[in-house]
mmCIF file of C-alpha atoms in Angstrom:
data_model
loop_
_atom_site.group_PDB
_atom_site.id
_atom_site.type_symbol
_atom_site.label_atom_id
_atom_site.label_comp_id
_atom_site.label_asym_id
_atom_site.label_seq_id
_atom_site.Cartn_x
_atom_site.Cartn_y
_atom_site.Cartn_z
ATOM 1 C CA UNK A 1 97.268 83.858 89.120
ATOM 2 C CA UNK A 2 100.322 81.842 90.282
ATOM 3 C CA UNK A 3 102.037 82.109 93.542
ATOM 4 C CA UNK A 4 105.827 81.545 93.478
ATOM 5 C CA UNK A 5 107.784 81.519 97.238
ATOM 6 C CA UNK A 6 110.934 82.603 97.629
ATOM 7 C CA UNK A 7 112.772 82.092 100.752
ATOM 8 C CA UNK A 8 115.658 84.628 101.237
ATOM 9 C CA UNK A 9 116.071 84.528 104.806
ATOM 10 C CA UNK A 10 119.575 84.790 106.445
ATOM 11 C CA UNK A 11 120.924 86.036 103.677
ATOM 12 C CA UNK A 12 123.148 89.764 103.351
ATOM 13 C CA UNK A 13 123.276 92.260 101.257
ATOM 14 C CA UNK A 14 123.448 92.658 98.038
ATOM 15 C CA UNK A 15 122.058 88.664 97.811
ATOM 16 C CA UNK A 16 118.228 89.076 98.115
ATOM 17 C CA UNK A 17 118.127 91.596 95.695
ATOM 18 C CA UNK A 18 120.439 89.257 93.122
ATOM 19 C CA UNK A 19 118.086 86.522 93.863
ATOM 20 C CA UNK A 20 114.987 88.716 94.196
ATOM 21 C CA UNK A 21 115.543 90.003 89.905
ATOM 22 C CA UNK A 22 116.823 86.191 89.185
ATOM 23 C CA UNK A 23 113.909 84.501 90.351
ATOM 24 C CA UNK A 24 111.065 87.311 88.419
ATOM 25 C CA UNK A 25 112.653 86.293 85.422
ATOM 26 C CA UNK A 26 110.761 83.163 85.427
ATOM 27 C CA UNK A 27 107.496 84.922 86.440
ATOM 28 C CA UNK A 28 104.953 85.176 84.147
ATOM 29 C CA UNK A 29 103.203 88.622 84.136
ATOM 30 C CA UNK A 30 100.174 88.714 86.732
ATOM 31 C CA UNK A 31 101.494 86.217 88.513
ATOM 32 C CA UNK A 32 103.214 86.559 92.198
ATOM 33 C CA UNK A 33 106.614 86.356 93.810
ATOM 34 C CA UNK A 34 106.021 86.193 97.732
ATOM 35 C CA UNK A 35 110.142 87.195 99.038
ATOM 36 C CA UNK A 36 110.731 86.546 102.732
ATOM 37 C CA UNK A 37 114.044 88.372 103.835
ATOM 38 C CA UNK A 38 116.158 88.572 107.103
ATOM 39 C CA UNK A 39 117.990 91.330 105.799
ATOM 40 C CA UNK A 40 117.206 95.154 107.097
ATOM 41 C CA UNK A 41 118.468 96.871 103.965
ATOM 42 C CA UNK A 42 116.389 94.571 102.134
ATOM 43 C CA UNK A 43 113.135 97.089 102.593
ATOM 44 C CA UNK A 44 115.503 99.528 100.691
ATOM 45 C CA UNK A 45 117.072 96.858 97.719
ATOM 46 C CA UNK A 46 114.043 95.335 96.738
ATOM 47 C CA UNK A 47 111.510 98.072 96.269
ATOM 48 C CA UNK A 48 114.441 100.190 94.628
ATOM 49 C CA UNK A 49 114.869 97.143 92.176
ATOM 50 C CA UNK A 50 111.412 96.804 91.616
ATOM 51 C CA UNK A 51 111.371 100.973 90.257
ATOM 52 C CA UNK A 52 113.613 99.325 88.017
ATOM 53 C CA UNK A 53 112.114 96.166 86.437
ATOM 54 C CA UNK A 54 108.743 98.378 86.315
ATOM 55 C CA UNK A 55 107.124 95.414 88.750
ATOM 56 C CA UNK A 56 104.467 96.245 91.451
ATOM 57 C CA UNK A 57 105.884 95.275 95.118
ATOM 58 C CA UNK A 58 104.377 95.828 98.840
ATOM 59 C CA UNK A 59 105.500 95.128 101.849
ATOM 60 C CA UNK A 60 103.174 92.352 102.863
ATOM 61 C CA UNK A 61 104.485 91.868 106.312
ATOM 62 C CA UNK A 62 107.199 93.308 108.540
ATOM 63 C CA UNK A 63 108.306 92.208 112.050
ATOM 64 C CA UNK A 64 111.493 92.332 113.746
ATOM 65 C CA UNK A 65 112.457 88.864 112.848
ATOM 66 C CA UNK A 66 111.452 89.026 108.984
ATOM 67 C CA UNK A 67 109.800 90.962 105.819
ATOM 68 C CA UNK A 68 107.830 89.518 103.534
ATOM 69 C CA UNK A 69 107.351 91.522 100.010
ATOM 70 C CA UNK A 70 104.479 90.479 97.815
ATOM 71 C CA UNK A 71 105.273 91.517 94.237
ATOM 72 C CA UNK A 72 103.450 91.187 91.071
ATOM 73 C CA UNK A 73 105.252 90.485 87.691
ATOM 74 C CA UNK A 74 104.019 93.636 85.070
ATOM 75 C CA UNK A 75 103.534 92.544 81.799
ATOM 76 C CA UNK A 76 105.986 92.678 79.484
ATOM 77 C CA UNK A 77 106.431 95.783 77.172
ATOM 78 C CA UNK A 78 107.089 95.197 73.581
ATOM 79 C CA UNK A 79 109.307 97.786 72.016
ATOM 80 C CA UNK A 80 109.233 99.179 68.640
ATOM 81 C CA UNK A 81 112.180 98.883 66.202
ATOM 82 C CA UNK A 82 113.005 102.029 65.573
ATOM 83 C CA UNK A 83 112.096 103.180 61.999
#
């Protein structure tokens, strides 16, 4: 299991979330994206686009001067053609 950091502090809304589904595109499933974030709304963005990509994500650490979200890449799904 891999360990990828991503350092997202100082930037705004709607950028750590961009970056944040960018960079788990070159995740392999089971491995780890650590996210450090600045931003507030960033305890909302994330976690809501993690219910989308069907990743697992915890908030690792959170202190007035940063966040840190932990999130492990699920692994891929492989869909049926339809018949």
């Amino acid at each position: 299991m891999t360990t990828t950091k991503l350092d997202l502090t100082g930037l705004k809304c709607p950028l750590p979330a961009l970056k944040t589904r960018k960079a788990l595109k070159s995740v392999k499933p089971g491995d780890l994206l650590e996210v450090h974030c600045t931003d507030p709304l960033s305890v909302i963005d994330i976690p809501n686009l993690i219910r989308e990509t069907g990743d697992k994500v915890e908030i690792s650490e959170r202190t007035d001067e940063r966040i840190v979200f932990l999130i492990e890449k699920a692994n891929s799904r492989i869909e049926k053609p339809n018949a």
